mmCIF file of C-alpha atoms and ligand atoms in Angstrom:
data_model
loop_
_atom_site.group_PDB
_atom_site.id
_atom_site.type_symbol
_atom_site.label_atom_id
_atom_site.label_comp_id
_atom_site.label_asym_id
_atom_site.label_seq_id
_atom_site.Cartn_x
_atom_site.Cartn_y
_atom_site.Cartn_z
ATOM 1 C CA MET W 1 -9.323 -8.548 -11.332
ATOM 2 C CA ILE W 2 -9.604 -12.071 -10.524
ATOM 3 C CA ARG W 3 -13.675 -12.656 -10.471
ATOM 4 C CA ILE W 4 -14.792 -16.151 -9.202
ATOM 5 C CA GLU W 5 -18.662 -17.490 -9.870
ATOM 6 C CA ASN W 6 -20.124 -20.050 -8.502
ATOM 7 C CA ILE W 7 -17.090 -21.998 -7.785
ATOM 8 C CA ASN W 8 -17.351 -25.755 -6.898
ATOM 9 C CA LYS W 9 -14.981 -28.512 -6.536
ATOM 10 C CA THR W 10 -16.008 -31.963 -5.378
ATOM 11 C CA PHE W 11 -13.438 -35.080 -4.830
ATOM 12 C CA ILE W 12 -13.961 -38.605 -4.816
ATOM 13 C CA VAL W 13 -12.207 -40.463 -2.255
ATOM 14 C CA GLY W 14 -12.954 -43.990 -2.325
ATOM 15 C CA ALA W 15 -16.920 -44.345 -1.622
ATOM 16 C CA HIS W 16 -17.119 -40.543 -0.470
ATOM 17 C CA VAL W 17 -17.661 -37.385 -2.288
ATOM 18 C CA VAL W 18 -15.483 -34.872 -0.782
ATOM 19 C CA LYS W 19 -16.869 -30.988 -1.276
ATOM 20 C CA ALA W 20 -13.508 -29.133 -1.030
ATOM 21 C CA ILE W 21 -15.290 -25.734 -2.485
ATOM 22 C CA ASP W 22 -19.271 -25.554 -2.252
ATOM 23 C CA ASN W 23 -20.494 -22.597 -4.696
ATOM 24 C CA VAL W 24 -18.151 -19.826 -3.975
ATOM 25 C CA SER W 25 -18.001 -16.510 -5.377
ATOM 26 C CA HIS W 26 -15.753 -13.475 -5.050
ATOM 27 C CA GLU W 27 -14.070 -10.959 -7.039
ATOM 28 C CA VAL W 28 -10.693 -9.392 -5.939
ATOM 29 C CA SER W 29 -9.443 -5.943 -7.677
ATOM 30 C CA LYS W 30 -6.099 -4.970 -9.203
ATOM 31 C CA GLY W 31 -3.960 -4.130 -6.118
ATOM 32 C CA GLN W 32 -6.550 -5.436 -3.447
ATOM 33 C CA VAL W 33 -5.327 -7.643 -0.512
ATOM 34 C CA VAL W 34 -7.301 -10.435 0.564
ATOM 35 C CA VAL W 35 -6.909 -13.184 3.476
ATOM 36 C CA VAL W 36 -8.525 -15.946 2.960
ATOM 37 C CA ARG W 37 -8.861 -18.213 6.308
ATOM 38 C CA GLY W 38 -10.759 -20.786 7.681
ATOM 39 C CA PRO W 39 -10.015 -24.175 9.517
ATOM 40 C CA SER W 40 -7.742 -27.183 8.091
ATOM 41 C CA GLY W 41 -9.755 -28.448 5.368
ATOM 42 C CA SER W 42 -12.142 -25.602 4.573
ATOM 43 C CA GLY W 43 -10.749 -25.545 1.015
ATOM 44 C CA LYS W 44 -8.409 -22.413 0.987
ATOM 45 C CA SER W 45 -5.591 -24.358 -1.150
ATOM 46 C CA THR W 46 -8.171 -26.104 -3.182
ATOM 47 C CA LEU W 47 -9.454 -22.439 -4.478
ATOM 48 C CA LEU W 48 -5.994 -21.476 -5.034
ATOM 49 C CA ARG W 49 -5.374 -24.018 -6.955
ATOM 50 C CA CYS W 50 -8.336 -23.951 -9.232
ATOM 51 C CA ILE W 51 -7.408 -20.038 -9.961
ATOM 52 C CA ASN W 52 -3.951 -21.174 -11.408
ATOM 53 C CA GLN W 53 -5.449 -24.322 -12.552
ATOM 54 C CA SER W 54 -3.320 -26.791 -10.351
ATOM 55 C CA GLU W 55 -6.763 -28.187 -9.784
ATOM 56 C CA THR W 56 -9.925 -27.939 -12.233
ATOM 57 C CA ASN W 57 -13.125 -26.855 -10.778
ATOM 58 C CA SER W 58 -15.862 -29.174 -11.000
ATOM 59 C CA SER W 59 -18.173 -26.256 -12.093
ATOM 60 C CA GLY W 60 -18.255 -22.423 -11.989
ATOM 61 C CA LYS W 61 -16.146 -19.842 -14.014
ATOM 62 C CA ILE W 62 -13.071 -18.109 -13.019
ATOM 63 C CA PHE W 63 -11.816 -14.841 -14.631
ATOM 64 C CA ILE W 64 -8.418 -13.413 -14.883
ATOM 65 C CA ASP W 65 -8.460 -9.800 -16.468
ATOM 66 C CA SER W 66 -11.895 -10.606 -17.734
ATOM 67 C CA ILE W 67 -10.245 -13.636 -19.556
ATOM 68 C CA ASP W 68 -12.084 -17.022 -18.945
ATOM 69 C CA ARG W 69 -9.433 -19.109 -17.989
ATOM 70 C CA LYS W 70 -10.993 -22.240 -19.349
ATOM 71 C CA ARG W 71 -11.659 -20.518 -22.540
ATOM 72 C CA LYS W 72 -10.277 -22.266 -25.442
ATOM 73 C CA GLY W 73 -6.844 -20.761 -26.731
ATOM 74 C CA VAL W 74 -6.109 -19.470 -23.431
ATOM 75 C CA ASN W 75 -2.075 -19.475 -22.087
ATOM 76 C CA ILE W 76 -2.103 -20.804 -18.929
ATOM 77 C CA ASN W 77 1.225 -20.339 -18.230
ATOM 78 C CA LYS W 78 1.109 -17.036 -19.264
ATOM 79 C CA ILE W 79 -1.424 -16.770 -16.182
ATOM 80 C CA ARG W 80 0.855 -18.861 -14.026
ATOM 81 C CA ALA W 81 3.626 -16.850 -14.956
ATOM 82 C CA GLU W 82 1.845 -13.998 -13.332
ATOM 83 C CA VAL W 83 0.572 -15.900 -10.485
ATOM 84 C CA GLY W 84 3.017 -16.532 -7.429
ATOM 85 C CA MET W 85 1.993 -19.101 -4.996
ATOM 86 C CA VAL W 86 3.767 -20.227 -2.279
ATOM 87 C CA PHE W 87 2.307 -23.086 -0.033
ATOM 88 C CA GLN W 88 2.804 -23.885 3.691
ATOM 89 C CA SER W 89 4.859 -27.031 3.195
HETATM 90 N N1 ADP J 101 -6.062 -34.393 -3.913
HETATM 91 C C1 ADP J 101 -7.194 -34.156 -3.344
HETATM 92 N N2 ADP J 101 -7.952 -35.365 -3.170
HETATM 93 C C2 ADP J 101 -8.934 -35.698 -2.262
HETATM 94 N N3 ADP J 101 -9.356 -34.825 -1.228
HETATM 95 C C3 ADP J 101 -8.805 -33.804 -1.349
HETATM 96 C C4 ADP J 101 -7.568 -33.443 -1.947
HETATM 97 N N4 ADP J 101 -7.079 -31.850 -1.798
HETATM 98 C C5 ADP J 101 -7.690 -31.475 -1.003
HETATM 99 N N5 ADP J 101 -8.690 -32.766 -0.830
HETATM 100 C C6 ADP J 101 -9.936 -32.719 0.694
HETATM 101 O O1 ADP J 101 -10.490 -30.812 0.385
HETATM 102 C C7 ADP J 101 -10.870 -30.583 1.709
HETATM 103 C C8 ADP J 101 -10.302 -29.252 1.108
HETATM 104 O O2 ADP J 101 -8.402 -29.338 1.548
HETATM 105 P P1 ADP J 101 -7.940 -28.094 1.048
HETATM 106 O O3 ADP J 101 -8.194 -27.161 0.326
HETATM 107 O O4 ADP J 101 -6.608 -28.394 1.158
HETATM 108 O O5 ADP J 101 -8.058 -27.147 2.804
HETATM 109 P P2 ADP J 101 -7.073 -26.148 3.494
HETATM 110 O O6 ADP J 101 -5.999 -25.480 2.572
HETATM 111 O O7 ADP J 101 -8.147 -24.829 3.755
HETATM 112 O O8 ADP J 101 -6.547 -26.840 4.956
HETATM 113 C C9 ADP J 101 -10.163 -31.259 2.728
HETATM 114 O O9 ADP J 101 -11.598 -32.353 2.955
HETATM 115 C C10 ADP J 101 -9.200 -32.183 1.825
HETATM 116 O O10 ADP J 101 -9.305 -33.388 2.420
HETATM 117 MG MG1 MG J 102 -4.371 -25.594 2.418
#
């Protein structure tokens, strides 16, 4: 199970604030297949990176099997070992 709650991610690029993820919530149950789609630049890759903590979400919470991914003592490498990612490039 992956549950994301009110995720926001902003990047500061020079003098600009880029809002890559704007208050996204969703839950994916074990075995469920989900497609995230949208135009280039709509935040799909950033969302996936936040889930395996290659990026840190600016606010909101991410739970994997009910464990708050940011909780102290959570072994992120163990989570990553079970979250496979293949990027287009
Ligand atoms: N490391 C970064 N630094 C600055 N801006 C970024 C970074 N990564 C992504 N962005 C910006 O965040 C937005 C979402 O990008 P991205 O998640 O790659 O979209 P998608 O995967 O849907 O094409 C875009 O405006 C992109 O330019
Ligand atoms: Mg992408």
